[in-house]
Amino acid sequence: MDDGMALTVAGAPGAIPVRARAGDILFRPGDPCRGFIALRAGTIRVGLTSSSGREIRLYRVRPGDICLQTFACLVQDRSYAAEGVAESDLDAVLLPPALFDALMSRDGGFRAAVLASVANRFSELESVVQALAFTGLPARVAAFLLARAPDGGALAFTHEAVAAEIGSAREAVSRQLGLFARQGLVAMARGRISLNDVAGLRRAAEGRG
């Protein structure tokens, strides 16, 4: 979302200020869409949970981003199919559906900014699908760890959380992290993963491990 779009949203008559605390559930599968949300601060985590309880993160929404779930619900007049959770405290503005439709119809700058952001989000999802389809588990785990701590250090992530982030099963991630630990690449404690060999993890992320 560019500055012009942010100003349009914030200044639109009928826009509703929204605040939420970290951990608040903003929407669940089956919920109706209350409107278009534009973040001014904070992050929303959007994901799916299977009947067995396995989670997968689809994407995160930050200031300037569009929530694809919300966009699809608004333009198709349907309910949510995923869950959105406030990952941190949120400061946002909500445009009720009728106001969103009106802005999309009459404000060319707003419409162009929304569609450009949607296109960018689809590109990000394509990258996720490509990683799941063509990248092995060792490379995905290593790449995730490096993305969170590129210079090494410790991460406050459980094996289950890592699995949700990369679209894998917790048991598979635990086995891979155990292998990395035996190779001296990482060290593990309860809820924490320490990166001991960044160069080695980079080789694993590139498929050379």
Coordinates of C-alpha atoms in Angstrom, one line a residue:
M1 CA 0.0 0.0 0.0
D2 CA 1.6 3.3 -1.0
D3 CA 1.3 6.6 0.9
G4 CA -1.5 7.8 -1.3
M5 CA -3.6 4.7 -0.7
A6 CA -2.9 4.9 3.0
L7 CA -4.2 8.4 3.1
T8 CA -7.3 7.5 1.1
V9 CA -8.1 4.7 3.5
A10 CA -7.4 6.7 6.7
G11 CA -9.3 9.7 5.5
A12 CA -12.3 8.0 3.9
P13 CA -15.7 9.0 5.6
G14 CA -17.0 5.9 7.3
A15 CA -13.6 4.3 7.9
I16 CA -13.4 2.6 11.3
P17 CA -10.3 2.7 13.5
V18 CA -9.3 -0.8 14.7
R19 CA -7.0 -1.9 17.4
A20 CA -6.1 -5.5 18.5
R21 CA -3.7 -7.1 20.9
A22 CA -1.1 -9.7 20.0
G23 CA -2.8 -13.1 19.9
D24 CA -6.3 -11.8 19.1
I25 CA -8.0 -13.9 16.4
L26 CA -9.3 -11.5 13.7
F27 CA -11.1 -14.1 11.6
R28 CA -11.7 -17.8 11.3
P29 CA -12.8 -20.1 8.5
G30 CA -16.5 -19.5 7.9
D31 CA -16.5 -16.0 9.3
P32 CA -18.1 -13.2 7.2
C33 CA -15.8 -10.4 6.1
R34 CA -16.3 -7.2 8.0
G35 CA -14.5 -5.1 5.5
F36 CA -11.1 -4.1 4.0
I37 CA -8.4 -3.7 6.7
A38 CA -5.4 -1.5 6.2
L39 CA -2.6 -1.8 8.8
R40 CA -0.8 1.2 10.1
A41 CA 1.2 -0.8 12.6
G42 CA 1.6 -4.5 13.5
T43 CA 1.5 -7.8 11.7
I44 CA -1.3 -10.3 10.9
R45 CA -0.4 -14.0 10.5
V46 CA -2.7 -15.9 8.1
G47 CA -2.8 -19.7 8.0
L48 CA -4.7 -22.9 7.7
T49 CA -5.2 -25.7 10.2
S50 CA -6.1 -29.2 9.1
S51 CA -8.5 -31.5 11.0
S52 CA -5.5 -33.3 12.5
G53 CA -4.2 -30.0 13.9
R54 CA -1.3 -29.4 11.5
E55 CA -0.8 -25.8 10.7
I56 CA 0.7 -24.0 7.7
R57 CA 1.4 -20.3 7.4
L58 CA 0.1 -18.9 4.2
Y59 CA 1.5 -15.3 4.5
R60 CA 1.8 -12.4 6.8
V61 CA 0.2 -9.0 6.4
R62 CA 2.2 -5.9 7.3
P63 CA 1.6 -2.2 6.8
G64 CA 1.5 -1.7 3.1
D65 CA 0.3 -5.3 2.4
I66 CA -3.1 -6.6 1.2
C67 CA -4.7 -9.7 2.9
L68 CA -5.6 -11.9 0.0
Q69 CA -8.2 -13.7 2.1
T70 CA -10.0 -10.4 2.8
F71 CA -9.7 -9.2 -0.8
A72 CA -11.2 -12.5 -2.1
C73 CA -14.0 -12.4 0.4
L74 CA -14.9 -8.9 -0.5
V75 CA -14.9 -9.3 -4.3
Q76 CA -16.6 -12.7 -4.2
D77 CA -19.0 -12.0 -1.3
R78 CA -17.9 -15.2 0.5
S79 CA -16.7 -16.2 4.0
Y80 CA -13.1 -16.6 5.1
A81 CA -11.4 -19.9 4.4
A82 CA -8.3 -19.3 6.7
E83 CA -7.5 -17.9 10.1
G84 CA -6.0 -14.5 10.8
V85 CA -4.2 -13.8 14.1
A86 CA -2.6 -10.6 15.3
E87 CA 1.0 -11.5 15.6
S88 CA 1.7 -8.2 17.4
D89 CA -0.4 -5.3 18.6
L90 CA -2.3 -3.8 15.7
D91 CA -3.3 -0.3 14.7
A92 CA -5.5 -0.4 11.6
V93 CA -8.4 1.1 9.7
L94 CA -11.4 -0.9 8.5
L95 CA -13.4 0.0 5.4
P96 CA -16.8 -1.6 5.5
P97 CA -17.6 -3.5 2.3
A98 CA -19.8 -0.8 0.8
L99 CA -17.1 1.8 1.3
F100 CA -14.5 -0.5 -0.2
D101 CA -16.6 -1.1 -3.3
A102 CA -17.2 2.6 -3.7
L103 CA -13.5 3.5 -3.5
M104 CA -12.6 0.7 -5.9
S105 CA -15.2 2.1 -8.4
R106 CA -14.5 5.8 -8.2
D107 CA -10.8 6.2 -7.0
G108 CA -8.4 5.1 -9.7
G109 CA -5.4 5.5 -7.5
F110 CA -6.8 3.4 -4.7
R111 CA -7.9 0.7 -7.2
A112 CA -4.5 0.6 -8.9
A113 CA -2.7 0.4 -5.5
V114 CA -4.9 -2.5 -4.3
L115 CA -4.5 -4.5 -7.5
A116 CA -0.8 -4.0 -7.6
S117 CA -0.5 -5.2 -4.0
V118 CA -2.7 -8.2 -4.8
A119 CA -0.4 -9.0 -7.7
N120 CA 2.7 -8.8 -5.5
R121 CA 1.0 -11.1 -3.0
F122 CA 0.3 -13.7 -5.6
S123 CA 4.0 -13.6 -6.7
E124 CA 4.9 -14.3 -3.1
L125 CA 2.5 -17.3 -2.9
E126 CA 3.9 -18.6 -6.2
S127 CA 7.4 -18.6 -4.6
V128 CA 6.0 -20.5 -1.6
V129 CA 4.4 -23.1 -3.9
Q130 CA 7.7 -23.5 -5.9
A131 CA 9.7 -24.0 -2.7
L132 CA 7.2 -26.7 -1.5
A133 CA 7.2 -28.4 -4.9
F134 CA 10.9 -28.2 -5.9
T135 CA 13.0 -27.6 -2.8
G136 CA 13.9 -30.5 -0.4
L137 CA 13.3 -30.3 3.3
P138 CA 17.0 -29.8 4.4
A139 CA 17.2 -26.7 2.1
R140 CA 13.9 -25.3 3.3
V141 CA 14.7 -25.7 7.0
A142 CA 18.2 -24.2 6.5
A143 CA 16.8 -21.3 4.4
F144 CA 14.2 -20.6 7.1
L145 CA 16.8 -20.5 9.9
L146 CA 19.0 -18.2 7.9
A147 CA 16.2 -15.9 7.0
R148 CA 15.5 -15.4 10.7
A149 CA 19.1 -15.1 11.8
P150 CA 21.4 -14.5 8.8
D151 CA 24.4 -13.8 11.0
G152 CA 23.8 -16.7 13.4
G153 CA 22.5 -16.5 17.0
A154 CA 19.5 -18.1 18.6
L155 CA 15.9 -18.3 17.4
A156 CA 12.9 -18.6 19.7
F157 CA 11.1 -21.2 17.6
T158 CA 9.6 -24.6 18.4
H159 CA 9.9 -27.4 15.9
E160 CA 6.1 -27.1 15.4
A161 CA 6.4 -23.4 14.6
V162 CA 9.2 -24.1 12.1
A163 CA 7.1 -26.8 10.4
A164 CA 4.1 -24.5 10.1
E165 CA 6.3 -21.8 8.5
I166 CA 7.8 -24.1 5.9
G167 CA 4.8 -26.3 5.2
S168 CA 6.0 -29.5 6.6
A169 CA 5.2 -32.0 9.4
R170 CA 6.7 -31.4 12.9
E171 CA 8.2 -34.9 13.0
A172 CA 10.0 -34.3 9.7
V173 CA 11.4 -31.0 10.9
S174 CA 12.5 -32.5 14.2
R175 CA 14.4 -35.2 12.4
Q176 CA 16.0 -32.7 10.1
L177 CA 17.0 -30.4 13.0
G178 CA 18.4 -33.4 14.8
L179 CA 20.5 -34.2 11.8
F180 CA 21.7 -30.6 11.6
A181 CA 22.6 -30.8 15.3
R182 CA 24.6 -34.0 14.8
Q183 CA 26.5 -32.2 12.0
G184 CA 27.3 -29.3 14.3
L185 CA 25.2 -26.8 12.3
V186 CA 22.7 -26.0 15.1
A187 CA 22.2 -26.6 18.8
M188 CA 18.8 -27.0 20.3
A189 CA 17.2 -26.3 23.7
R190 CA 13.5 -26.2 24.6
G191 CA 11.9 -23.6 22.4
R192 CA 15.2 -22.3 21.0
I193 CA 17.5 -23.1 18.1
S194 CA 21.0 -21.8 18.0
L195 CA 22.8 -21.4 14.7
N196 CA 26.4 -22.6 15.1
D197 CA 27.6 -22.9 11.5
V198 CA 26.1 -20.3 9.2
A199 CA 28.3 -21.2 6.3
G200 CA 27.3 -24.9 6.6
L201 CA 23.6 -23.9 6.7
R202 CA 24.1 -21.7 3.6
R203 CA 25.5 -24.8 1.8
A204 CA 22.5 -26.8 3.0
A205 CA 20.1 -24.0 1.8
E206 CA 21.7 -24.1 -1.6
G207 CA 21.4 -27.9 -1.8
R208 CA 25.2 -28.4 -1.2
G209 CA 25.0 -29.7 2.3

